[in-house]
Short mmCIF file of N, CA, C and O in Angstrom, two decimals:
data_model
loop_
_atom_site.label_atom_id
_atom_site.label_comp_id
_atom_site.label_asym_id
_atom_site.label_seq_id
_atom_site.Cartn_x
_atom_site.Cartn_y
_atom_site.Cartn_z
N UNK A 1 142.06 26.23 172.00
CA UNK A 1 141.18 27.29 171.65
C UNK A 1 139.85 26.79 171.48
O UNK A 1 139.61 25.86 170.72
N UNK A 2 138.84 27.37 172.02
CA UNK A 2 137.47 26.80 171.93
C UNK A 2 136.73 27.52 170.90
O UNK A 2 137.13 28.47 170.25
N UNK A 3 135.49 27.03 170.65
CA UNK A 3 134.66 27.50 169.53
C UNK A 3 134.29 28.98 169.69
O UNK A 3 134.10 29.71 168.71
N UNK A 4 134.02 29.39 170.98
CA UNK A 4 133.76 30.87 171.09
C UNK A 4 134.86 31.79 170.68
O UNK A 4 134.55 32.78 170.04
N UNK A 5 136.05 31.44 171.00
CA UNK A 5 137.14 32.21 170.52
C UNK A 5 137.33 32.25 168.98
O UNK A 5 137.64 33.20 168.43
N UNK A 6 137.13 31.04 168.46
CA UNK A 6 137.26 31.01 166.98
C UNK A 6 136.11 31.77 166.26
O UNK A 6 136.34 32.53 165.37
N UNK A 7 134.87 31.69 166.91
CA UNK A 7 133.85 32.54 166.31
C UNK A 7 134.07 34.01 166.57
O UNK A 7 133.79 34.84 165.73
N UNK A 8 134.69 34.43 167.68
CA UNK A 8 135.02 35.83 167.92
C UNK A 8 135.96 36.28 166.95
O UNK A 8 135.82 37.45 166.46
N UNK A 9 137.05 35.52 166.65
CA UNK A 9 138.01 35.96 165.67
C UNK A 9 137.44 36.04 164.26
O UNK A 9 137.72 37.03 163.56
N UNK A 10 136.59 35.16 163.92
CA UNK A 10 135.93 35.23 162.67
C UNK A 10 134.93 36.41 162.62
O UNK A 10 134.87 37.14 161.56
N UNK A 11 134.27 36.78 163.76
CA UNK A 11 133.45 37.92 163.68
C UNK A 11 134.28 39.23 163.52
O UNK A 11 133.84 40.17 162.80
N UNK A 12 135.44 39.25 164.14
CA UNK A 12 136.28 40.51 163.95
C UNK A 12 136.75 40.49 162.50
O UNK A 12 136.78 41.66 161.89
N UNK A 13 137.03 39.47 161.97
CA UNK A 13 137.45 39.41 160.54
C UNK A 13 136.30 39.88 159.62
O UNK A 13 136.45 40.76 158.66
N UNK A 14 135.02 39.45 159.84
CA UNK A 14 133.85 39.91 159.05
C UNK A 14 133.68 41.38 159.30
O UNK A 14 133.32 42.05 158.30
N UNK A 15 133.83 41.87 160.46
CA UNK A 15 133.65 43.25 160.76
C UNK A 15 134.71 44.09 159.98
O UNK A 15 134.33 45.18 159.50
N UNK A 16 135.91 43.63 159.88
CA UNK A 16 136.94 44.32 159.15
C UNK A 16 136.52 44.39 157.66
O UNK A 16 136.75 45.53 157.00
N UNK A 17 136.02 43.33 157.17
CA UNK A 17 135.56 43.27 155.73
C UNK A 17 134.46 44.24 155.58
O UNK A 17 134.41 45.04 154.54
N UNK A 18 133.47 44.24 156.44
CA UNK A 18 132.36 45.17 156.37
C UNK A 18 132.80 46.71 156.37
O UNK A 18 132.29 47.46 155.64
N UNK A 19 133.78 46.92 157.23
CA UNK A 19 134.28 48.32 157.33
C UNK A 19 134.93 48.67 156.01
O UNK A 19 134.83 49.79 155.47
N UNK A 20 135.76 47.70 155.56
CA UNK A 20 136.47 48.09 154.31
C UNK A 20 135.54 48.36 153.13
O UNK A 20 135.69 49.23 152.35
N UNK A 21 134.53 47.53 152.99
CA UNK A 21 133.47 47.69 151.81
C UNK A 21 132.57 48.77 152.17
O UNK A 21 132.11 49.56 151.32
N UNK A 22 132.06 48.86 153.46
CA UNK A 22 131.07 49.86 153.75
C UNK A 22 131.52 51.28 153.80
O UNK A 22 130.85 52.20 153.54
N UNK A 23 132.82 51.48 154.05
CA UNK A 23 133.41 52.85 154.08
C UNK A 23 133.35 53.46 152.70
O UNK A 23 133.24 54.70 152.57
N UNK A 24 133.49 52.63 151.70
CA UNK A 24 133.48 53.17 150.38
C UNK A 24 132.23 53.36 149.77
O UNK A 24 132.14 53.83 148.61
N UNK A 25 131.14 53.05 150.45
CA UNK A 25 129.83 53.19 149.80
C UNK A 25 129.46 54.76 149.74
O UNK A 25 129.55 55.52 150.66
N UNK A 26 129.03 55.10 148.50
CA UNK A 26 128.61 56.49 148.37
C UNK A 26 127.35 56.50 147.39
O UNK A 26 127.33 55.75 146.41
N UNK A 27 126.32 57.29 147.72
CA UNK A 27 125.16 57.31 146.92
C UNK A 27 125.42 58.35 145.80
O UNK A 27 126.14 59.39 146.02
N UNK A 28 124.95 58.15 144.54
CA UNK A 28 125.02 59.09 143.54
C UNK A 28 124.33 60.49 143.83
O UNK A 28 124.71 61.42 143.26
N UNK A 29 123.43 60.43 144.68
CA UNK A 29 122.80 61.64 145.07
C UNK A 29 122.34 61.49 146.58
O UNK A 29 122.14 60.34 147.05
N UNK A 30 122.17 62.55 147.27
CA UNK A 30 121.84 62.51 148.73
C UNK A 30 120.34 62.26 148.87
O UNK A 30 119.53 63.25 148.74
N UNK A 31 119.93 61.14 149.20
CA UNK A 31 118.51 60.76 149.52
C UNK A 31 118.22 60.36 150.81
O UNK A 31 117.11 60.21 151.23
N UNK A 32 119.33 60.28 151.62
CA UNK A 32 119.16 59.95 153.05
C UNK A 32 120.13 60.77 153.91
O UNK A 32 121.16 61.08 153.44
N UNK A 33 119.75 61.31 155.02
CA UNK A 33 120.61 62.15 155.79
C UNK A 33 121.91 61.51 156.24
O UNK A 33 122.96 62.06 156.27
N UNK A 34 121.89 60.07 156.54
CA UNK A 34 123.11 59.50 157.05
C UNK A 34 123.97 58.75 155.88
O UNK A 34 125.05 58.47 156.06
N UNK A 35 123.33 58.59 154.77
CA UNK A 35 124.05 57.93 153.61
C UNK A 35 124.06 56.44 153.70
O UNK A 35 123.66 55.93 154.70
N UNK A 36 124.47 55.82 152.65
CA UNK A 36 124.45 54.40 152.66
C UNK A 36 125.44 53.70 153.52
O UNK A 36 125.43 52.48 153.74
N UNK A 37 126.49 54.40 153.81
CA UNK A 37 127.53 53.68 154.56
C UNK A 37 127.27 53.64 156.19
O UNK A 37 127.91 52.87 156.80
N UNK A 38 126.29 54.23 156.59
CA UNK A 38 126.03 54.25 158.12
C UNK A 38 125.68 52.80 158.60
O UNK A 38 126.20 52.42 159.56
N UNK A 39 124.71 52.14 157.87
CA UNK A 39 124.33 50.86 158.43
C UNK A 39 125.47 49.86 158.43
O UNK A 39 125.67 49.17 159.42
N UNK A 40 126.26 49.70 157.28
CA UNK A 40 127.38 48.69 157.40
C UNK A 40 128.39 49.03 158.47
O UNK A 40 128.85 48.14 159.11
N UNK A 41 128.66 50.31 158.59
CA UNK A 41 129.65 50.71 159.63
C UNK A 41 129.12 50.49 161.09
O UNK A 41 129.93 50.00 161.94
N UNK A 42 127.81 50.73 161.35
CA UNK A 42 127.30 50.53 162.57
C UNK A 42 127.29 48.96 162.86
O UNK A 42 127.60 48.54 163.96
N UNK A 43 126.77 48.19 161.84
CA UNK A 43 126.76 46.73 162.06
C UNK A 43 128.18 46.21 162.19
O UNK A 43 128.33 45.27 163.08
N UNK A 44 129.15 46.68 161.54
CA UNK A 44 130.57 46.26 161.74
C UNK A 44 131.00 46.55 163.10
O UNK A 44 131.74 45.75 163.73
N UNK A 45 130.67 47.71 163.64
CA UNK A 45 131.08 48.04 165.04
C UNK A 45 130.49 47.09 166.09
O UNK A 45 131.19 46.62 167.00
N UNK A 46 129.21 46.77 165.94
CA UNK A 46 128.50 45.88 166.76
C UNK A 46 129.14 44.48 166.72
O UNK A 46 129.44 43.77 167.67
N UNK A 47 129.38 44.03 165.47
CA UNK A 47 129.94 42.67 165.20
C UNK A 47 131.31 42.61 165.80
O UNK A 47 131.72 41.67 166.51
N UNK A 48 132.14 43.72 165.65
CA UNK A 48 133.52 43.71 166.18
C UNK A 48 133.53 43.69 167.69
O UNK A 48 134.36 42.90 168.26
N UNK A 49 132.67 44.43 168.28
CA UNK A 49 132.59 44.41 169.82
C UNK A 49 132.10 43.10 170.33
O UNK A 49 132.73 42.47 171.30
N UNK A 50 131.22 42.48 169.71
CA UNK A 50 130.79 41.12 170.08
C UNK A 50 131.86 40.06 169.92
O UNK A 50 132.05 39.20 170.66
N UNK A 51 132.55 40.20 168.72
CA UNK A 51 133.60 39.31 168.53
C UNK A 51 134.81 39.45 169.51
O UNK A 51 135.45 38.48 170.01
N UNK A 52 135.11 40.75 169.86
CA UNK A 52 136.06 41.00 170.89
C UNK A 52 135.75 40.44 172.31
O UNK A 52 136.58 39.88 172.96
N UNK A 53 134.45 40.51 172.55
CA UNK A 53 133.94 39.95 173.85
C UNK A 53 134.17 38.39 173.86
O UNK A 53 134.58 37.82 174.82
N UNK A 54 133.88 37.75 172.71
CA UNK A 54 134.11 36.29 172.63
C UNK A 54 135.53 35.95 172.73
O UNK A 54 135.85 34.91 173.33
N UNK A 55 136.39 36.68 172.10
CA UNK A 55 137.89 36.39 172.14
C UNK A 55 138.38 36.66 173.49
O UNK A 55 139.28 35.92 173.97
N UNK A 56 138.05 37.83 174.12
CA UNK A 56 138.66 38.18 175.42
C UNK A 56 137.92 37.68 176.65
O UNK A 56 138.55 37.94 177.79
N UNK A 57 136.86 37.07 176.69
CA UNK A 57 136.09 36.69 177.76
C UNK A 57 136.99 35.76 178.66
O UNK A 57 137.65 34.90 178.18
N UNK A 58 136.81 35.99 179.96
CA UNK A 58 137.63 35.10 180.88
C UNK A 58 136.95 33.77 180.98
O UNK A 58 135.74 33.58 180.77
N UNK A 59 137.79 32.80 181.42
CA UNK A 59 137.19 31.44 181.67
C UNK A 59 138.10 30.34 181.01
O UNK A 59 138.79 30.70 180.08
N UNK A 60 137.89 29.23 181.45
CA UNK A 60 138.70 28.07 181.00
C UNK A 60 138.07 27.62 179.66
O UNK A 60 136.88 27.85 179.36
N UNK A 61 138.86 26.87 178.94
CA UNK A 61 138.34 26.28 177.64
C UNK A 61 137.43 25.21 177.94
O UNK A 61 137.71 24.39 178.88
N UNK A 62 136.30 25.06 177.35
CA UNK A 62 135.29 24.09 177.57
C UNK A 62 135.56 22.95 176.70
O UNK A 62 135.32 23.01 175.45
N UNK A 63 136.09 21.86 177.27
CA UNK A 63 136.45 20.63 176.45
C UNK A 63 135.19 19.86 176.03
O UNK A 63 135.28 18.98 175.09
N UNK A 64 134.07 20.12 176.59
CA UNK A 64 132.79 19.39 176.19
C UNK A 64 132.24 19.82 174.85
O UNK A 64 131.42 19.19 174.23
N UNK A 65 132.70 20.98 174.26
CA UNK A 65 132.30 21.45 173.03
C UNK A 65 132.81 20.60 171.86
O UNK A 65 133.88 20.08 171.94
N UNK A 66 131.97 20.41 170.87
CA UNK A 66 132.44 19.69 169.73
C UNK A 66 133.44 20.53 168.99
O UNK A 66 133.32 21.81 168.90
N UNK A 67 134.42 19.91 168.21
CA UNK A 67 135.41 20.63 167.60
C UNK A 67 134.90 21.56 166.48
O UNK A 67 135.41 22.64 166.15
N UNK A 68 133.83 21.08 165.77
CA UNK A 68 133.31 21.89 164.64
C UNK A 68 131.75 21.79 164.64
O UNK A 68 131.32 20.69 164.27
N UNK A 69 131.02 22.68 165.07
CA UNK A 69 129.55 22.68 165.06
C UNK A 69 129.04 22.83 163.66
O UNK A 69 128.40 23.83 163.35
N UNK A 70 129.25 21.82 162.84
CA UNK A 70 128.97 21.96 161.37
C UNK A 70 127.59 22.22 161.01
O UNK A 70 127.29 23.04 160.14
N UNK A 71 126.63 21.43 161.65
CA UNK A 71 125.17 21.60 161.24
C UNK A 71 124.74 23.05 161.47
O UNK A 71 123.94 23.62 160.69
N UNK A 72 125.00 23.54 162.65
CA UNK A 72 124.55 24.85 162.98
C UNK A 72 125.17 25.94 162.06
O UNK A 72 124.49 26.85 161.64
N UNK A 73 126.42 25.90 161.69
CA UNK A 73 127.04 26.78 160.82
C UNK A 73 126.46 26.66 159.41
O UNK A 73 126.16 27.74 158.73
N UNK A 74 126.26 25.48 158.93
CA UNK A 74 125.51 25.30 157.61
C UNK A 74 124.13 25.87 157.69
O UNK A 74 123.69 26.61 156.73
N UNK A 75 123.41 25.60 158.69
CA UNK A 75 121.97 26.19 158.78
C UNK A 75 122.01 27.66 158.89
O UNK A 75 121.19 28.34 158.27
N UNK A 76 122.93 28.25 159.61
CA UNK A 76 123.07 29.71 159.79
C UNK A 76 123.41 30.32 158.41
O UNK A 76 122.89 31.27 158.02
N UNK A 77 124.39 29.68 157.72
CA UNK A 77 124.71 30.14 156.46
C UNK A 77 123.64 30.05 155.33
O UNK A 77 123.44 30.97 154.64
N UNK A 78 122.97 29.00 155.45
CA UNK A 78 121.77 28.85 154.52
C UNK A 78 120.68 29.86 154.82
O UNK A 78 120.12 30.37 153.90
N UNK A 79 120.42 30.09 156.06
CA UNK A 79 119.40 31.10 156.49
C UNK A 79 119.89 32.53 155.97
O UNK A 79 119.08 33.33 155.52
N UNK A 80 121.14 32.80 156.18
CA UNK A 80 121.60 34.10 155.67
C UNK A 80 121.57 34.28 154.29
O UNK A 80 121.21 35.30 153.75
N UNK A 81 121.86 33.21 153.45
CA UNK A 81 121.75 33.27 151.99
C UNK A 81 120.31 33.44 151.57
O UNK A 81 120.03 34.25 150.78
N UNK A 82 119.41 32.78 152.23
CA UNK A 82 117.98 32.91 151.92
C UNK A 82 117.48 34.30 152.26
O UNK A 82 116.73 34.91 151.44
N UNK A 83 117.92 34.70 153.32
CA UNK A 83 117.64 36.19 153.76
C UNK A 83 118.02 37.27 152.69
O UNK A 83 117.35 38.09 152.37
N UNK A 84 119.25 37.05 152.16
CA UNK A 84 119.69 37.88 151.13
C UNK A 84 118.93 37.86 149.87
O UNK A 84 118.75 38.98 149.25
N UNK A 85 118.39 36.76 149.50
CA UNK A 85 117.57 36.64 148.37
C UNK A 85 116.11 37.10 148.58
O UNK A 85 115.48 37.66 147.67
N UNK A 86 115.64 36.92 149.76
CA UNK A 86 114.21 37.35 150.10
C UNK A 86 114.02 38.70 150.59
O UNK A 86 112.97 39.19 150.66
N UNK A 87 115.12 39.39 150.86
CA UNK A 87 115.08 40.77 151.52
C UNK A 87 114.34 41.78 150.69
O UNK A 87 113.40 42.43 151.15
N UNK A 88 114.68 41.85 149.35
CA UNK A 88 114.02 42.80 148.52
C UNK A 88 112.57 42.35 148.14
O UNK A 88 111.68 43.26 148.26
N UNK A 89 112.30 41.21 147.59
CA UNK A 89 110.96 40.92 147.33
C UNK A 89 109.97 40.85 148.39
O UNK A 89 108.84 41.18 148.30
N UNK A 90 110.37 40.32 149.58
CA UNK A 90 109.47 40.16 150.74
C UNK A 90 109.45 41.41 151.72
O UNK A 90 108.53 41.62 152.45
N UNK A 91 110.48 42.27 151.47
CA UNK A 91 110.63 43.53 152.39
C UNK A 91 111.28 43.15 153.71
O UNK A 91 111.58 42.05 154.05
N UNK A 92 111.69 44.18 154.33
CA UNK A 92 112.50 44.17 155.56
C UNK A 92 111.79 43.33 156.68
O UNK A 92 112.31 42.40 157.35
N UNK A 93 110.50 43.78 156.92
CA UNK A 93 109.80 43.18 158.10
C UNK A 93 109.51 41.68 157.93
O UNK A 93 109.85 40.89 158.83
N UNK A 94 108.97 41.24 156.79
CA UNK A 94 108.67 39.86 156.61
C UNK A 94 109.90 38.99 156.43
O UNK A 94 110.01 38.02 157.16
N UNK A 95 110.99 39.42 155.78
CA UNK A 95 112.13 38.64 155.59
C UNK A 95 112.89 38.59 156.91
O UNK A 95 113.44 37.52 157.22
N UNK A 96 112.95 39.64 157.70
CA UNK A 96 113.62 39.58 158.97
C UNK A 96 112.89 38.67 159.94
O UNK A 96 113.50 37.92 160.71
N UNK A 97 111.61 38.72 160.04
CA UNK A 97 110.82 37.84 160.87
C UNK A 97 111.05 36.40 160.54
O UNK A 97 111.29 35.53 161.39
N UNK A 98 110.88 36.04 159.19
CA UNK A 98 111.19 34.69 158.69
C UNK A 98 112.58 34.23 159.06
O UNK A 98 112.81 33.13 159.50
N UNK A 99 113.55 35.09 158.89
CA UNK A 99 114.98 34.82 159.09
C UNK A 99 115.20 34.42 160.53
O UNK A 99 116.03 33.55 160.87
N UNK A 100 114.53 35.12 161.48
CA UNK A 100 114.74 34.92 162.91
C UNK A 100 114.28 33.48 163.43
O UNK A 100 114.76 33.04 164.39
N UNK A 101 113.37 32.83 162.71
CA UNK A 101 112.86 31.64 163.16
C UNK A 101 113.88 30.53 163.15
O UNK A 101 114.22 29.87 164.23
N UNK A 102 114.61 30.24 161.99
CA UNK A 102 115.67 29.31 162.10
C UNK A 102 116.85 29.65 162.97
O UNK A 102 117.45 28.79 163.56
N UNK A 103 117.10 30.93 162.97
CA UNK A 103 118.23 31.38 163.87
C UNK A 103 117.89 31.10 165.35
O UNK A 103 118.74 30.51 166.13
N UNK A 104 116.65 31.39 165.78
CA UNK A 104 116.27 31.11 167.20
C UNK A 104 116.32 29.65 167.44
O UNK A 104 116.76 29.16 168.51
N UNK A 105 115.88 28.87 166.50
CA UNK A 105 115.92 27.31 166.61
C UNK A 105 117.34 26.84 166.69
O UNK A 105 117.61 25.86 167.42
N UNK A 106 118.31 27.41 166.00
CA UNK A 106 119.67 27.02 165.99
C UNK A 106 120.18 27.17 167.44
O UNK A 106 120.94 26.41 167.98
N UNK A 107 119.69 28.22 168.12
CA UNK A 107 120.22 28.53 169.51
C UNK A 107 119.30 27.96 170.58
O UNK A 107 119.48 28.33 171.82
N UNK A 108 118.41 27.04 170.19
CA UNK A 108 117.66 26.26 171.15
C UNK A 108 116.25 26.84 171.43
O UNK A 108 115.59 26.22 172.34
N UNK A 109 115.83 27.87 170.81
CA UNK A 109 114.46 28.37 171.12
C UNK A 109 113.35 27.59 170.24
O UNK A 109 113.72 26.81 169.28
N UNK A 110 112.16 27.74 170.63
CA UNK A 110 111.12 27.13 169.86
C UNK A 110 110.85 28.06 168.63
O UNK A 110 111.10 29.29 168.70
N UNK A 111 110.10 27.48 167.59
CA UNK A 111 109.86 28.31 166.35
C UNK A 111 109.03 29.51 166.70
O UNK A 111 109.23 30.58 166.09
N UNK A 112 108.06 29.33 167.56
CA UNK A 112 107.13 30.59 167.83
C UNK A 112 107.87 31.63 168.59
O UNK A 112 107.49 32.86 168.46
N UNK A 113 108.84 31.24 169.40
CA UNK A 113 109.66 32.28 170.08
C UNK A 113 110.54 33.09 169.06
O UNK A 113 110.64 34.27 169.19
N UNK A 114 111.03 32.36 168.10
CA UNK A 114 111.73 33.08 167.03
C UNK A 114 110.89 34.04 166.20
O UNK A 114 111.32 35.10 165.90
N UNK A 115 109.66 33.53 165.90
CA UNK A 115 108.68 34.32 165.20
C UNK A 115 108.27 35.47 165.98
O UNK A 115 108.22 36.64 165.42
N UNK A 116 108.01 35.34 167.26
CA UNK A 116 107.60 36.47 167.99
C UNK A 116 108.68 37.48 168.20
O UNK A 116 108.47 38.68 167.97
N UNK A 117 109.88 37.09 168.71
CA UNK A 117 110.99 37.89 168.74
C UNK A 117 111.38 38.58 167.41
O UNK A 117 111.74 39.69 167.29
N UNK A 118 111.38 37.75 166.36
CA UNK A 118 111.68 38.35 164.98
C UNK A 118 110.77 39.37 164.56
O UNK A 118 111.17 40.40 163.99
N UNK A 119 109.42 39.14 164.83
CA UNK A 119 108.50 40.15 164.40
C UNK A 119 108.69 41.41 165.14
O UNK A 119 108.60 42.55 164.61
N UNK A 120 108.88 41.31 166.53
CA UNK A 120 109.05 42.52 167.35
C UNK A 120 110.38 43.29 166.89
O UNK A 120 110.34 44.53 166.73
N UNK A 121 111.44 42.52 166.73
CA UNK A 121 112.69 43.10 166.24
C UNK A 121 112.50 43.77 164.92
O UNK A 121 113.06 44.85 164.68
N UNK A 122 111.89 43.11 163.98
CA UNK A 122 111.70 43.63 162.64
C UNK A 122 110.94 44.88 162.59
O UNK A 122 111.27 45.88 161.97
N UNK A 123 109.78 44.96 163.25
CA UNK A 123 108.93 46.05 163.26
C UNK A 123 109.60 47.22 163.98
O UNK A 123 109.66 48.47 163.46
N UNK A 124 110.21 47.02 165.10
CA UNK A 124 110.91 48.11 165.81
C UNK A 124 112.09 48.55 165.00
O UNK A 124 112.30 49.84 164.98
N UNK A 125 112.85 47.69 164.42
CA UNK A 125 114.01 48.14 163.63
C UNK A 125 113.58 48.98 162.40
O UNK A 125 114.14 49.89 162.03
N UNK A 126 112.55 48.48 161.78
CA UNK A 126 111.92 49.22 160.58
C UNK A 126 111.50 50.58 160.98
O UNK A 126 111.88 51.53 160.27
N UNK A 127 110.86 50.79 162.10
CA UNK A 127 110.40 51.99 162.54
C UNK A 127 111.50 52.92 162.92
O UNK A 127 111.53 54.12 162.56
N UNK A 128 112.58 52.34 163.58
CA UNK A 128 113.76 53.15 163.86
C UNK A 128 114.49 53.69 162.58
O UNK A 128 114.66 54.75 162.43
N UNK A 129 114.69 52.77 161.56
CA UNK A 129 115.31 53.21 160.40
C UNK A 129 114.56 54.08 159.54
O UNK A 129 115.09 55.02 158.96
N UNK A 130 113.20 53.76 159.41
CA UNK A 130 112.37 54.55 158.60
C UNK A 130 112.00 55.87 159.15
O UNK A 130 112.10 56.89 158.58
N UNK A 131 111.56 55.95 160.44
CA UNK A 131 111.12 57.20 161.06
C UNK A 131 112.25 58.05 161.62
O UNK A 131 112.23 59.32 161.49
N UNK A 132 113.15 57.45 162.31
CA UNK A 132 114.19 58.20 163.07
C UNK A 132 115.37 58.59 162.14
O UNK A 132 115.87 59.63 162.05
N UNK A 133 115.94 57.55 161.49
CA UNK A 133 117.12 57.65 160.66
C UNK A 133 116.90 58.08 159.20
O UNK A 133 117.84 58.29 158.50
N UNK A 134 115.58 57.98 158.79
CA UNK A 134 115.24 58.20 157.33
C UNK A 134 116.04 57.33 156.36
O UNK A 134 116.45 57.74 155.26
N UNK A 135 116.29 56.15 156.77
CA UNK A 135 116.89 55.12 155.84
C UNK A 135 115.77 54.34 155.16
O UNK A 135 114.88 53.79 155.72
N UNK A 136 115.85 54.24 153.92
CA UNK A 136 114.80 53.58 153.08
C UNK A 136 115.08 52.14 153.00
O UNK A 136 116.21 51.66 152.67
N UNK A 137 114.15 51.37 153.51
CA UNK A 137 114.22 49.88 153.49
C UNK A 137 113.08 49.30 152.67
O UNK A 137 112.01 49.93 152.51
N UNK A 138 113.29 48.16 152.09
CA UNK A 138 112.22 47.60 151.24
C UNK A 138 111.01 47.23 151.98
O UNK A 138 111.12 46.66 153.05
N UNK A 139 109.81 47.59 151.50
CA UNK A 139 108.63 47.38 152.27
C UNK A 139 107.92 46.08 151.93
O UNK A 139 107.10 45.50 152.66
N UNK A 140 108.24 45.52 150.79
CA UNK A 140 107.61 44.23 150.43
C UNK A 140 106.23 44.30 149.86
O UNK A 140 105.69 45.43 149.65
N UNK A 141 105.45 43.21 149.88
CA UNK A 141 104.09 43.17 149.30
C UNK A 141 103.11 43.86 150.16
O UNK A 141 102.04 44.26 149.63
N UNK A 142 103.36 44.17 151.45
CA UNK A 142 102.47 44.78 152.36
C UNK A 142 102.96 46.21 152.59
O UNK A 142 102.71 46.63 153.75
N UNK A 143 103.56 46.87 151.73
CA UNK A 143 104.07 48.22 151.90
C UNK A 143 103.11 49.16 152.50
O UNK A 143 102.00 49.20 152.16
N UNK A 144 103.64 49.98 153.46
CA UNK A 144 102.84 51.01 153.98
C UNK A 144 102.05 50.62 155.26
O UNK A 144 101.47 51.44 155.88
N UNK A 145 101.97 49.32 155.61
CA UNK A 145 101.17 48.94 156.75
C UNK A 145 101.94 49.25 158.04
O UNK A 145 101.28 49.82 158.97
N UNK A 146 103.29 49.03 158.04
CA UNK A 146 104.04 49.37 159.24
C UNK A 146 104.32 50.82 159.26
O UNK A 146 104.67 51.45 158.36
#
């Protein structure tokens, strides 16, 4: 079993946990049209589909892969932990842009490619959630600019 299939199985397990916890989310009052459970359920669906693709993809096992890519997993976990702490004080756009830099570097990109992609992803996602879905996201210290 190669690393892709292990990662795919882990992604499916994470998606199942997201669904279990996300489905029970309810707001004390209706302040958004889709409610608080929409984002975790949509994220879980995307994660599950990506995990299934990794598990079911055709091809032979690649023996050149290391048995446990430890440094990348630790860096990814640390980045995700930092993102969870910085999300509220820095806001969605800044924290997502900053989060994308180490993630891109883990996958072999340059820091500026991660910053550029992260910035574009963060702004477009913020506009989608704020304007189209009416989901309230933290704006951070530069609130109202985007």
